[in-house]
């Protein structure tokens, strides 16, 4: 018996459920295959800005206080998130208040006022959020790296947008964006936990009359990024932040689980190669980790760290060496098993709650068109061999690494020499 059930409303809107009868709560989601990748240069930041505006009031609940008050009245939690390829909105609550949660959630997404005065006020909030983002190198370095990797196209732009595009947004900007992409073909409702009775009927009432549509896709990744191997963002600081990585594979790739274990060996957890070598043995950094991040048509395996500005050259060469070793030498069997068990254990922990379970399924359903069963993921991790890891490491590292740096530096060539 599977973890997920799936059905469609009459207009084609998909519904994914994760029944957990023992739970006392329910997590209600609406997730969309729409994010900052679906913007133009003139509307960069509108996906994230729209996420804010959906909480500001509807015809039935005219203010943000009215919306928040109704969720507070059932003891629920609600929030949202915007990525480059998907956006999600959710309410977590006690199972018996499911219908209230769904009603508020759908009302926000279908009937938001996008009041011009609220838009103008929220522009100041977004700009301050930008300032916080730019003043936090540990967060901002990821954007610098993706600018290096993807260049002047949506995958290379910051999700939060640019100050000039945010300040230029109008009510029509929001209506155009949501009218194009917030449509049934791109939308998945997810409900996990104690589902209760009459869920299909309730969703037909709330969403069944939405006009079908929402086909289309963003432009494919084009070109080879910003040019060059190194991008330096000059900023006076006491610590340098860096991301060093290589291009890997798209989200749906036969070697996706090989890449997951490759990233785990490299930098997953406090006994990984990067943590051991960079922090424990050499004392070069407080934090360091490695991960593989994939989009539907692109991906990157990378390491991120915050390091002593006076020892950044050592940090770069040490991290680059760990990448090279994965291509040159097979991972020992005991290290592979540790990485396998680490990945499986973290995955199982994610699925312990209704919220985590439905989030996992929704990401797959929205981006890949199918929610893979958890057991299939565990089986795929079990099938990965040391030979697989070395083969994929050789293939993706053949092109050479890229390096993004934030710190008191203005000369990219000094870092290019380290990567040669």
mmCIF file of C-alpha atoms in Angstrom:
data_model
loop_
_atom_site.group_PDB
_atom_site.id
_atom_site.type_symbol
_atom_site.label_atom_id
_atom_site.label_comp_id
_atom_site.label_asym_id
_atom_site.label_seq_id
_atom_site.Cartn_x
_atom_site.Cartn_y
_atom_site.Cartn_z
ATOM 1 C CA UNK A 1 0.000 0.000 0.000
ATOM 2 C CA UNK A 2 1.426 3.377 -1.028
ATOM 3 C CA UNK A 3 1.899 6.489 1.057
ATOM 4 C CA UNK A 4 0.281 8.818 -1.507
ATOM 5 C CA UNK A 5 -3.118 8.897 -3.187
ATOM 6 C CA UNK A 6 -3.877 11.123 -6.152
ATOM 7 C CA UNK A 7 -7.031 12.307 -7.891
ATOM 8 C CA UNK A 8 -8.089 15.161 -10.149
ATOM 9 C CA UNK A 9 -10.928 17.630 -9.956
ATOM 10 C CA UNK A 10 -13.187 18.098 -12.954
ATOM 11 C CA UNK A 11 -11.066 20.995 -14.250
ATOM 12 C CA UNK A 12 -7.848 18.961 -14.145
ATOM 13 C CA UNK A 13 -6.494 20.354 -10.876
ATOM 14 C CA UNK A 14 -4.482 17.633 -9.146
ATOM 15 C CA UNK A 15 -4.923 16.635 -5.511
ATOM 16 C CA UNK A 16 -2.272 14.648 -3.650
ATOM 17 C CA UNK A 17 -3.021 13.163 -0.249
ATOM 18 C CA UNK A 18 -0.924 11.394 2.370
ATOM 19 C CA UNK A 19 -3.402 9.727 4.740
ATOM 20 C CA UNK A 20 -2.037 9.275 8.278
ATOM 21 C CA UNK A 21 -5.046 8.158 10.363
ATOM 22 C CA UNK A 22 -3.043 8.135 13.608
ATOM 23 C CA UNK A 23 -2.281 11.878 13.295
ATOM 24 C CA UNK A 24 -4.334 14.485 15.113
ATOM 25 C CA UNK A 25 -3.397 17.245 12.689
ATOM 26 C CA UNK A 26 -3.620 17.995 8.991
ATOM 27 C CA UNK A 27 -1.367 19.997 6.662
ATOM 28 C CA UNK A 28 -3.158 21.688 3.775
ATOM 29 C CA UNK A 29 -1.059 22.948 0.872
ATOM 30 C CA UNK A 30 -1.475 24.618 -2.460
ATOM 31 C CA UNK A 31 1.728 24.335 -4.471
ATOM 32 C CA UNK A 32 2.308 25.677 -7.950
ATOM 33 C CA UNK A 33 4.794 25.061 -10.726
ATOM 34 C CA UNK A 34 5.515 28.775 -10.806
ATOM 35 C CA UNK A 35 8.319 30.750 -9.234
ATOM 36 C CA UNK A 36 10.926 33.356 -10.047
ATOM 37 C CA UNK A 37 12.013 31.393 -13.105
ATOM 38 C CA UNK A 38 8.693 32.353 -14.677
ATOM 39 C CA UNK A 39 9.442 36.079 -14.547
ATOM 40 C CA UNK A 40 10.791 38.521 -17.108
ATOM 41 C CA UNK A 41 13.593 40.988 -16.446
ATOM 42 C CA UNK A 42 10.953 43.705 -15.944
ATOM 43 C CA UNK A 43 9.002 41.646 -13.405
ATOM 44 C CA UNK A 44 11.924 40.045 -11.529
ATOM 45 C CA UNK A 45 10.806 39.616 -7.918
ATOM 46 C CA UNK A 46 7.059 39.512 -8.606
ATOM 47 C CA UNK A 47 6.672 35.832 -7.638
ATOM 48 C CA UNK A 48 8.055 36.515 -4.159
ATOM 49 C CA UNK A 49 6.210 39.850 -3.884
ATOM 50 C CA UNK A 50 2.934 38.139 -4.809
ATOM 51 C CA UNK A 51 3.508 35.613 -2.022
ATOM 52 C CA UNK A 52 3.504 38.544 0.438
ATOM 53 C CA UNK A 53 0.403 40.132 -1.092
ATOM 54 C CA UNK A 54 -1.749 37.013 -0.853
ATOM 55 C CA UNK A 55 -1.750 37.473 2.924
ATOM 56 C CA UNK A 56 -2.933 41.098 2.777
ATOM 57 C CA UNK A 57 -6.666 40.701 2.321
ATOM 58 C CA UNK A 58 -9.548 39.341 0.234
ATOM 59 C CA UNK A 59 -13.104 40.480 -0.361
ATOM 60 C CA UNK A 60 -14.412 38.325 2.505
ATOM 61 C CA UNK A 61 -11.391 38.938 4.746
ATOM 62 C CA UNK A 62 -10.338 42.492 3.844
ATOM 63 C CA UNK A 63 -7.189 42.832 5.930
ATOM 64 C CA UNK A 64 -4.120 40.817 6.888
ATOM 65 C CA UNK A 65 -5.440 40.876 10.452
ATOM 66 C CA UNK A 66 -8.710 39.245 9.336
ATOM 67 C CA UNK A 67 -6.832 36.419 7.622
ATOM 68 C CA UNK A 68 -4.389 35.878 10.465
ATOM 69 C CA UNK A 69 -7.175 36.106 13.042
ATOM 70 C CA UNK A 70 -9.135 33.288 11.433
ATOM 71 C CA UNK A 71 -6.110 30.992 11.392
ATOM 72 C CA UNK A 72 -5.280 31.991 14.978
ATOM 73 C CA UNK A 73 -8.853 31.159 15.991
ATOM 74 C CA UNK A 74 -8.273 27.511 15.076
ATOM 75 C CA UNK A 75 -4.762 27.404 16.556
ATOM 76 C CA UNK A 76 -3.261 26.922 13.122
ATOM 77 C CA UNK A 77 0.039 27.906 11.542
ATOM 78 C CA UNK A 78 0.278 29.314 8.050
ATOM 79 C CA UNK A 79 3.084 30.451 5.810
ATOM 80 C CA UNK A 80 4.417 30.392 2.264
ATOM 81 C CA UNK A 81 7.655 30.042 0.329
ATOM 82 C CA UNK A 82 8.886 31.001 -3.119
ATOM 83 C CA UNK A 83 11.527 29.138 -5.087
ATOM 84 C CA UNK A 84 12.747 29.458 -8.636
ATOM 85 C CA UNK A 85 10.530 26.676 -9.963
ATOM 86 C CA UNK A 86 7.716 26.383 -7.427
ATOM 87 C CA UNK A 87 5.738 28.351 -4.856
ATOM 88 C CA UNK A 88 3.818 26.928 -1.904
ATOM 89 C CA UNK A 89 1.197 28.084 0.604
ATOM 90 C CA UNK A 90 0.086 26.067 3.598
ATOM 91 C CA UNK A 91 -1.935 25.871 6.793
ATOM 92 C CA UNK A 92 -1.239 23.338 9.542
ATOM 93 C CA UNK A 93 -4.040 22.796 12.025
ATOM 94 C CA UNK A 94 -6.000 20.309 14.103
ATOM 95 C CA UNK A 95 -7.739 17.779 11.861
ATOM 96 C CA UNK A 96 -11.262 18.899 12.823
ATOM 97 C CA UNK A 97 -10.587 22.423 11.479
ATOM 98 C CA UNK A 98 -9.496 21.256 8.028
ATOM 99 C CA UNK A 99 -12.366 22.935 6.184
ATOM 100 C CA UNK A 100 -11.633 26.326 7.713
ATOM 101 C CA UNK A 101 -7.967 26.006 6.764
ATOM 102 C CA UNK A 102 -8.803 25.101 3.169
ATOM 103 C CA UNK A 103 -11.354 27.902 2.900
ATOM 104 C CA UNK A 104 -8.869 30.556 4.046
ATOM 105 C CA UNK A 105 -6.089 29.169 1.864
ATOM 106 C CA UNK A 106 -8.179 29.088 -1.298
ATOM 107 C CA UNK A 107 -9.757 32.472 -0.562
ATOM 108 C CA UNK A 108 -6.287 34.030 -0.321
ATOM 109 C CA UNK A 109 -5.167 32.566 -3.631
ATOM 110 C CA UNK A 110 -8.357 33.185 -5.589
ATOM 111 C CA UNK A 111 -9.687 36.430 -4.194
ATOM 112 C CA UNK A 112 -6.775 38.572 -3.074
ATOM 113 C CA UNK A 113 -7.446 42.286 -3.435
ATOM 114 C CA UNK A 114 -3.936 43.384 -4.463
ATOM 115 C CA UNK A 115 -4.904 46.742 -3.033
ATOM 116 C CA UNK A 116 -2.669 49.503 -4.496
ATOM 117 C CA UNK A 117 -2.129 51.136 -1.096
ATOM 118 C CA UNK A 118 -1.078 47.801 0.429
ATOM 119 C CA UNK A 119 1.248 47.204 -2.521
ATOM 120 C CA UNK A 120 2.965 50.530 -1.941
ATOM 121 C CA UNK A 121 3.369 49.811 1.774
ATOM 122 C CA UNK A 122 4.722 46.331 1.156
ATOM 123 C CA UNK A 123 7.363 47.635 -1.241
ATOM 124 C CA UNK A 124 9.174 49.084 1.772
ATOM 125 C CA UNK A 125 9.007 45.718 3.530
ATOM 126 C CA UNK A 126 10.431 43.900 0.506
ATOM 127 C CA UNK A 127 13.261 46.430 0.098
ATOM 128 C CA UNK A 128 14.214 45.967 3.744
ATOM 129 C CA UNK A 129 14.106 42.202 3.245
ATOM 130 C CA UNK A 130 16.505 42.732 0.330
ATOM 131 C CA UNK A 131 18.822 44.806 2.509
ATOM 132 C CA UNK A 132 18.870 42.040 5.105
ATOM 133 C CA UNK A 133 19.585 39.466 2.388
ATOM 134 C CA UNK A 134 22.453 41.481 0.890
ATOM 135 C CA UNK A 135 23.897 42.112 4.356
ATOM 136 C CA UNK A 136 23.912 38.368 5.140
ATOM 137 C CA UNK A 137 26.749 36.879 3.054
ATOM 138 C CA UNK A 138 25.944 33.341 4.156
ATOM 139 C CA UNK A 139 22.600 33.700 2.338
ATOM 140 C CA UNK A 140 23.679 36.003 -0.498
ATOM 141 C CA UNK A 141 26.607 33.838 -1.645
ATOM 142 C CA UNK A 142 24.193 31.316 -3.165
ATOM 143 C CA UNK A 143 22.807 34.029 -5.432
ATOM 144 C CA UNK A 144 26.305 35.080 -6.486
ATOM 145 C CA UNK A 145 27.105 31.468 -7.386
ATOM 146 C CA UNK A 146 23.947 31.025 -9.453
ATOM 147 C CA UNK A 147 24.676 34.301 -11.238
ATOM 148 C CA UNK A 148 28.073 32.880 -12.137
ATOM 149 C CA UNK A 149 26.612 29.569 -13.249
ATOM 150 C CA UNK A 150 23.543 30.779 -15.182
ATOM 151 C CA UNK A 151 24.190 34.438 -15.994
ATOM 152 C CA UNK A 152 21.551 36.942 -17.093
ATOM 153 C CA UNK A 153 18.503 34.674 -17.226
ATOM 154 C CA UNK A 154 15.864 33.770 -14.611
ATOM 155 C CA UNK A 155 17.876 30.969 -12.987
ATOM 156 C CA UNK A 156 20.725 33.456 -12.523
ATOM 157 C CA UNK A 157 18.565 36.157 -10.917
ATOM 158 C CA UNK A 158 17.802 36.477 -7.213
ATOM 159 C CA UNK A 159 14.339 35.252 -6.209
ATOM 160 C CA UNK A 160 13.782 38.421 -4.202
ATOM 161 C CA UNK A 161 14.218 40.531 -7.331
ATOM 162 C CA UNK A 162 15.783 43.940 -7.796
ATOM 163 C CA UNK A 163 14.844 47.158 -6.048
ATOM 164 C CA UNK A 164 13.849 48.901 -9.270
ATOM 165 C CA UNK A 165 11.500 46.091 -10.370
ATOM 166 C CA UNK A 166 9.920 45.805 -6.935
ATOM 167 C CA UNK A 167 9.400 49.557 -6.702
ATOM 168 C CA UNK A 168 7.885 49.552 -10.193
ATOM 169 C CA UNK A 169 5.289 46.825 -9.507
ATOM 170 C CA UNK A 170 1.611 47.729 -9.882
ATOM 171 C CA UNK A 171 -1.650 45.901 -9.314
ATOM 172 C CA UNK A 172 -1.658 44.936 -12.996
ATOM 173 C CA UNK A 173 1.807 43.360 -12.616
ATOM 174 C CA UNK A 174 0.414 40.953 -10.021
ATOM 175 C CA UNK A 175 -2.759 40.220 -11.955
ATOM 176 C CA UNK A 176 -0.810 39.470 -15.141
ATOM 177 C CA UNK A 177 1.579 37.111 -13.358
ATOM 178 C CA UNK A 178 -1.017 35.212 -11.326
ATOM 179 C CA UNK A 179 -3.508 35.192 -14.192
ATOM 180 C CA UNK A 180 -0.935 33.456 -16.392
ATOM 181 C CA UNK A 181 0.559 30.942 -13.979
ATOM 182 C CA UNK A 182 -1.876 30.448 -11.082
ATOM 183 C CA UNK A 183 -4.052 28.076 -13.097
ATOM 184 C CA UNK A 184 -5.234 24.473 -12.533
ATOM 185 C CA UNK A 185 -2.700 22.805 -14.848
ATOM 186 C CA UNK A 186 0.147 24.203 -12.729
ATOM 187 C CA UNK A 187 -1.512 23.782 -9.336
ATOM 188 C CA UNK A 188 -1.511 20.853 -6.907
ATOM 189 C CA UNK A 189 -3.450 20.705 -3.655
ATOM 190 C CA UNK A 190 -1.780 18.583 -1.003
ATOM 191 C CA UNK A 191 -3.357 17.318 2.201
ATOM 192 C CA UNK A 192 -1.445 15.185 4.683
ATOM 193 C CA UNK A 193 -2.412 13.761 8.069
ATOM 194 C CA UNK A 194 -5.878 12.867 9.298
ATOM 195 C CA UNK A 195 -7.820 13.711 6.152
ATOM 196 C CA UNK A 196 -11.380 13.484 7.460
ATOM 197 C CA UNK A 197 -14.471 12.944 5.316
ATOM 198 C CA UNK A 198 -15.682 14.657 2.182
ATOM 199 C CA UNK A 199 -12.336 16.056 1.051
ATOM 200 C CA UNK A 200 -12.975 15.670 -2.672
ATOM 201 C CA UNK A 201 -16.380 17.299 -2.401
ATOM 202 C CA UNK A 202 -14.996 20.192 -0.384
ATOM 203 C CA UNK A 203 -12.233 20.824 -2.912
ATOM 204 C CA UNK A 204 -14.700 20.702 -5.802
ATOM 205 C CA UNK A 205 -16.706 23.415 -4.020
ATOM 206 C CA UNK A 206 -13.640 25.583 -3.494
ATOM 207 C CA UNK A 207 -11.676 25.026 -6.697
ATOM 208 C CA UNK A 208 -13.772 23.058 -9.162
ATOM 209 C CA UNK A 209 -15.027 26.159 -10.954
ATOM 210 C CA UNK A 210 -11.562 27.527 -11.744
ATOM 211 C CA UNK A 211 -11.212 27.766 -15.521
ATOM 212 C CA UNK A 212 -8.818 25.157 -16.860
ATOM 213 C CA UNK A 213 -5.485 26.310 -18.206
ATOM 214 C CA UNK A 214 -1.991 27.150 -17.153
ATOM 215 C CA UNK A 215 -0.055 25.216 -19.750
ATOM 216 C CA UNK A 216 3.323 26.462 -20.896
ATOM 217 C CA UNK A 217 6.786 26.534 -19.450
ATOM 218 C CA UNK A 218 9.614 28.976 -18.811
ATOM 219 C CA UNK A 219 12.454 29.354 -21.267
ATOM 220 C CA UNK A 220 15.063 26.587 -21.114
ATOM 221 C CA UNK A 221 18.470 27.286 -19.629
ATOM 222 C CA UNK A 222 20.626 28.986 -22.244
ATOM 223 C CA UNK A 223 24.333 29.710 -22.503
ATOM 224 C CA UNK A 224 27.109 29.102 -20.028
ATOM 225 C CA UNK A 225 26.519 31.672 -17.329
ATOM 226 C CA UNK A 226 28.302 34.921 -16.594
ATOM 227 C CA UNK A 227 31.539 33.917 -18.322
ATOM 228 C CA UNK A 228 34.697 32.833 -16.566
ATOM 229 C CA UNK A 229 35.203 30.475 -13.650
ATOM 230 C CA UNK A 230 35.265 32.947 -10.764
ATOM 231 C CA UNK A 231 32.906 35.692 -9.644
ATOM 232 C CA UNK A 232 33.929 37.945 -6.754
ATOM 233 C CA UNK A 233 31.468 40.183 -4.916
ATOM 234 C CA UNK A 234 33.582 42.745 -3.098
ATOM 235 C CA UNK A 235 32.392 43.431 0.442
ATOM 236 C CA UNK A 236 34.337 44.565 3.491
ATOM 237 C CA UNK A 237 34.014 41.819 6.094
ATOM 238 C CA UNK A 238 35.898 39.836 8.702
ATOM 239 C CA UNK A 239 34.980 36.528 7.079
ATOM 240 C CA UNK A 240 34.868 35.399 3.472
ATOM 241 C CA UNK A 241 32.059 33.225 2.130
ATOM 242 C CA UNK A 242 32.561 30.981 -0.851
ATOM 243 C CA UNK A 243 30.760 28.458 -2.991
ATOM 244 C CA UNK A 244 32.866 26.088 -5.098
ATOM 245 C CA UNK A 245 31.062 23.680 -7.372
ATOM 246 C CA UNK A 246 30.599 21.934 -10.690
ATOM 247 C CA UNK A 247 27.663 21.565 -13.036
ATOM 248 C CA UNK A 248 25.843 18.305 -12.388
ATOM 249 C CA UNK A 249 22.522 16.929 -13.700
ATOM 250 C CA UNK A 250 18.871 17.960 -13.980
ATOM 251 C CA UNK A 251 16.302 16.922 -11.396
ATOM 252 C CA UNK A 252 15.054 13.862 -13.254
ATOM 253 C CA UNK A 253 18.245 12.007 -14.080
ATOM 254 C CA UNK A 254 19.054 8.297 -13.866
ATOM 255 C CA UNK A 255 21.951 9.130 -11.544
ATOM 256 C CA UNK A 256 20.019 11.399 -9.172
ATOM 257 C CA UNK A 257 20.563 9.108 -6.179
ATOM 258 C CA UNK A 258 24.200 8.593 -7.064
ATOM 259 C CA UNK A 259 24.569 12.370 -6.888
ATOM 260 C CA UNK A 260 22.771 12.430 -3.554
ATOM 261 C CA UNK A 261 25.244 9.993 -2.026
ATOM 262 C CA UNK A 262 28.156 11.715 -3.742
ATOM 263 C CA UNK A 263 27.111 14.985 -2.074
ATOM 264 C CA UNK A 264 26.677 13.209 1.255
ATOM 265 C CA UNK A 265 30.175 11.733 1.146
ATOM 266 C CA UNK A 266 31.530 15.140 0.209
ATOM 267 C CA UNK A 267 29.741 17.311 2.721
ATOM 268 C CA UNK A 268 26.729 15.776 4.448
ATOM 269 C CA UNK A 269 26.974 15.844 8.223
ATOM 270 C CA UNK A 270 29.738 16.389 10.755
ATOM 271 C CA UNK A 271 31.771 13.355 9.742
ATOM 272 C CA UNK A 272 31.826 14.158 6.014
ATOM 273 C CA UNK A 273 35.052 14.744 4.112
ATOM 274 C CA UNK A 274 34.628 18.508 3.935
ATOM 275 C CA UNK A 275 33.763 18.939 7.596
ATOM 276 C CA UNK A 276 36.619 16.685 8.671
ATOM 277 C CA UNK A 277 39.259 18.233 6.405
ATOM 278 C CA UNK A 278 38.235 21.898 6.313
ATOM 279 C CA UNK A 279 37.046 22.413 9.875
ATOM 280 C CA UNK A 280 38.378 19.659 12.119
ATOM 281 C CA UNK A 281 41.869 19.087 10.711
ATOM 282 C CA UNK A 282 42.749 22.539 9.368
ATOM 283 C CA UNK A 283 40.514 24.918 11.326
ATOM 284 C CA UNK A 284 39.745 26.928 8.203
ATOM 285 C CA UNK A 285 36.018 27.436 8.761
ATOM 286 C CA UNK A 286 33.206 27.325 11.264
ATOM 287 C CA UNK A 287 30.697 25.937 8.777
ATOM 288 C CA UNK A 288 31.175 23.932 5.608
ATOM 289 C CA UNK A 289 28.867 21.588 3.751
ATOM 290 C CA UNK A 290 28.271 20.042 0.348
ATOM 291 C CA UNK A 291 25.036 19.456 -1.526
ATOM 292 C CA UNK A 292 23.635 18.699 -4.960
ATOM 293 C CA UNK A 293 20.934 21.118 -6.078
ATOM 294 C CA UNK A 294 18.914 20.343 -9.183
ATOM 295 C CA UNK A 295 16.401 22.183 -11.333
ATOM 296 C CA UNK A 296 14.253 20.567 -14.015
ATOM 297 C CA UNK A 297 16.934 21.141 -16.670
ATOM 298 C CA UNK A 298 20.132 22.007 -14.782
ATOM 299 C CA UNK A 299 21.996 21.178 -11.595
ATOM 300 C CA UNK A 300 25.118 21.744 -9.550
ATOM 301 C CA UNK A 301 27.142 19.859 -6.955
ATOM 302 C CA UNK A 302 28.765 22.436 -4.696
ATOM 303 C CA UNK A 303 30.392 23.159 -1.354
ATOM 304 C CA UNK A 304 29.732 26.288 0.695
ATOM 305 C CA UNK A 305 31.780 27.669 3.566
ATOM 306 C CA UNK A 306 32.568 30.751 5.622
ATOM 307 C CA UNK A 307 36.343 31.056 6.041
ATOM 308 C CA UNK A 308 39.135 33.206 7.475
ATOM 309 C CA UNK A 309 39.887 35.936 4.912
ATOM 310 C CA UNK A 310 43.609 35.449 5.472
ATOM 311 C CA UNK A 311 43.416 31.719 4.744
ATOM 312 C CA UNK A 312 40.934 31.698 1.885
ATOM 313 C CA UNK A 313 43.501 30.353 -0.581
ATOM 314 C CA UNK A 314 44.025 27.314 1.663
ATOM 315 C CA UNK A 315 40.285 26.837 1.954
ATOM 316 C CA UNK A 316 39.724 26.959 -1.818
ATOM 317 C CA UNK A 317 42.521 24.495 -2.596
ATOM 318 C CA UNK A 318 41.449 22.148 0.212
ATOM 319 C CA UNK A 319 37.843 22.067 -0.955
ATOM 320 C CA UNK A 320 38.857 21.653 -4.606
ATOM 321 C CA UNK A 321 41.095 18.747 -3.608
ATOM 322 C CA UNK A 322 38.156 16.957 -1.979
ATOM 323 C CA UNK A 323 36.230 17.230 -5.234
ATOM 324 C CA UNK A 324 39.174 15.796 -7.184
ATOM 325 C CA UNK A 325 39.638 12.862 -4.813
ATOM 326 C CA UNK A 326 36.080 11.690 -5.409
ATOM 327 C CA UNK A 327 36.845 11.365 -9.107
ATOM 328 C CA UNK A 328 40.265 9.795 -8.619
ATOM 329 C CA UNK A 329 39.584 7.191 -5.925
ATOM 330 C CA UNK A 330 36.639 4.875 -5.207
ATOM 331 C CA UNK A 331 34.779 5.620 -1.981
ATOM 332 C CA UNK A 332 35.676 2.933 0.607
ATOM 333 C CA UNK A 333 32.824 0.561 1.402
ATOM 334 C CA UNK A 334 32.456 1.634 5.034
ATOM 335 C CA UNK A 335 32.264 5.309 4.051
ATOM 336 C CA UNK A 336 29.692 4.556 1.375
ATOM 337 C CA UNK A 337 27.533 2.632 3.845
ATOM 338 C CA UNK A 338 27.730 5.485 6.334
ATOM 339 C CA UNK A 339 26.653 7.960 3.655
ATOM 340 C CA UNK A 340 23.855 5.651 2.536
ATOM 341 C CA UNK A 341 22.523 5.252 6.063
ATOM 342 C CA UNK A 342 22.856 8.990 6.702
ATOM 343 C CA UNK A 343 20.770 9.794 3.603
ATOM 344 C CA UNK A 344 18.146 7.168 4.362
ATOM 345 C CA UNK A 345 17.902 8.188 7.996
ATOM 346 C CA UNK A 346 17.445 11.888 7.234
ATOM 347 C CA UNK A 347 14.832 11.018 4.619
ATOM 348 C CA UNK A 348 12.853 8.857 7.044
ATOM 349 C CA UNK A 349 12.981 11.599 9.695
ATOM 350 C CA UNK A 350 11.529 14.015 7.141
ATOM 351 C CA UNK A 351 8.554 11.692 6.673
ATOM 352 C CA UNK A 352 7.716 11.431 10.381
ATOM 353 C CA UNK A 353 5.218 14.308 10.246
ATOM 354 C CA UNK A 354 2.217 14.881 7.968
ATOM 355 C CA UNK A 355 3.793 18.194 6.962
ATOM 356 C CA UNK A 356 7.100 16.649 5.899
ATOM 357 C CA UNK A 357 5.464 13.770 4.075
ATOM 358 C CA UNK A 358 3.132 15.858 1.959
ATOM 359 C CA UNK A 359 5.905 18.378 1.243
ATOM 360 C CA UNK A 360 8.078 15.610 -0.183
ATOM 361 C CA UNK A 361 5.260 14.296 -2.357
ATOM 362 C CA UNK A 362 4.211 17.728 -3.566
ATOM 363 C CA UNK A 363 7.668 18.732 -4.736
ATOM 364 C CA UNK A 364 7.812 15.592 -6.874
ATOM 365 C CA UNK A 365 4.258 15.979 -8.157
ATOM 366 C CA UNK A 366 4.673 19.653 -9.058
ATOM 367 C CA UNK A 367 8.092 19.435 -10.706
ATOM 368 C CA UNK A 368 8.068 15.889 -12.073
ATOM 369 C CA UNK A 369 4.385 15.070 -12.513
ATOM 370 C CA UNK A 370 4.520 12.111 -10.142
ATOM 371 C CA UNK A 371 4.977 11.673 -6.402
ATOM 372 C CA UNK A 372 7.464 8.864 -5.981
ATOM 373 C CA UNK A 373 6.761 6.477 -3.136
ATOM 374 C CA UNK A 374 9.260 6.709 -0.251
ATOM 375 C CA UNK A 375 10.158 3.031 -0.485
ATOM 376 C CA UNK A 376 11.285 3.532 -4.071
ATOM 377 C CA UNK A 377 13.674 6.262 -2.887
ATOM 378 C CA UNK A 378 15.115 3.990 -0.193
ATOM 379 C CA UNK A 379 15.523 1.146 -2.704
ATOM 380 C CA UNK A 380 17.275 3.470 -5.161
ATOM 381 C CA UNK A 381 19.740 4.627 -2.476
ATOM 382 C CA UNK A 382 20.454 0.989 -1.627
ATOM 383 C CA UNK A 383 21.326 0.289 -5.264
ATOM 384 C CA UNK A 384 24.127 2.892 -5.525
ATOM 385 C CA UNK A 385 27.657 1.453 -5.726
ATOM 386 C CA UNK A 386 31.116 2.938 -5.210
ATOM 387 C CA UNK A 387 31.707 2.489 -8.939
ATOM 388 C CA UNK A 388 28.599 4.588 -9.654
ATOM 389 C CA UNK A 389 29.869 7.391 -7.451
ATOM 390 C CA UNK A 390 33.320 7.484 -9.034
ATOM 391 C CA UNK A 391 31.867 7.314 -12.566
ATOM 392 C CA UNK A 392 29.495 10.237 -11.984
ATOM 393 C CA UNK A 393 32.181 12.231 -10.150
ATOM 394 C CA UNK A 394 34.491 11.856 -13.138
ATOM 395 C CA UNK A 395 31.774 12.859 -15.584
ATOM 396 C CA UNK A 396 30.617 16.015 -13.804
ATOM 397 C CA UNK A 397 34.078 17.162 -12.721
ATOM 398 C CA UNK A 398 35.565 16.860 -16.192
ATOM 399 C CA UNK A 399 34.515 20.435 -17.043
ATOM 400 C CA UNK A 400 36.212 21.929 -13.984
ATOM 401 C CA UNK A 401 34.992 23.931 -10.993
ATOM 402 C CA UNK A 402 33.360 27.327 -10.571
ATOM 403 C CA UNK A 403 33.967 29.616 -7.601
ATOM 404 C CA UNK A 404 31.904 32.458 -6.139
ATOM 405 C CA UNK A 405 33.385 34.583 -3.340
ATOM 406 C CA UNK A 406 32.109 37.362 -1.082
ATOM 407 C CA UNK A 407 34.757 39.255 0.852
ATOM 408 C CA UNK A 408 37.293 42.094 0.810
ATOM 409 C CA UNK A 409 38.741 41.032 -2.542
ATOM 410 C CA UNK A 410 38.632 42.609 -5.983
ATOM 411 C CA UNK A 411 40.911 40.366 -8.036
ATOM 412 C CA UNK A 412 39.312 37.260 -9.509
ATOM 413 C CA UNK A 413 42.553 36.141 -11.162
ATOM 414 C CA UNK A 414 44.156 35.187 -7.816
ATOM 415 C CA UNK A 415 41.371 32.611 -7.373
ATOM 416 C CA UNK A 416 41.426 31.453 -10.987
ATOM 417 C CA UNK A 417 45.022 30.372 -10.477
ATOM 418 C CA UNK A 418 43.934 28.181 -7.562
ATOM 419 C CA UNK A 419 41.462 26.332 -9.779
ATOM 420 C CA UNK A 420 43.902 25.686 -12.627
#
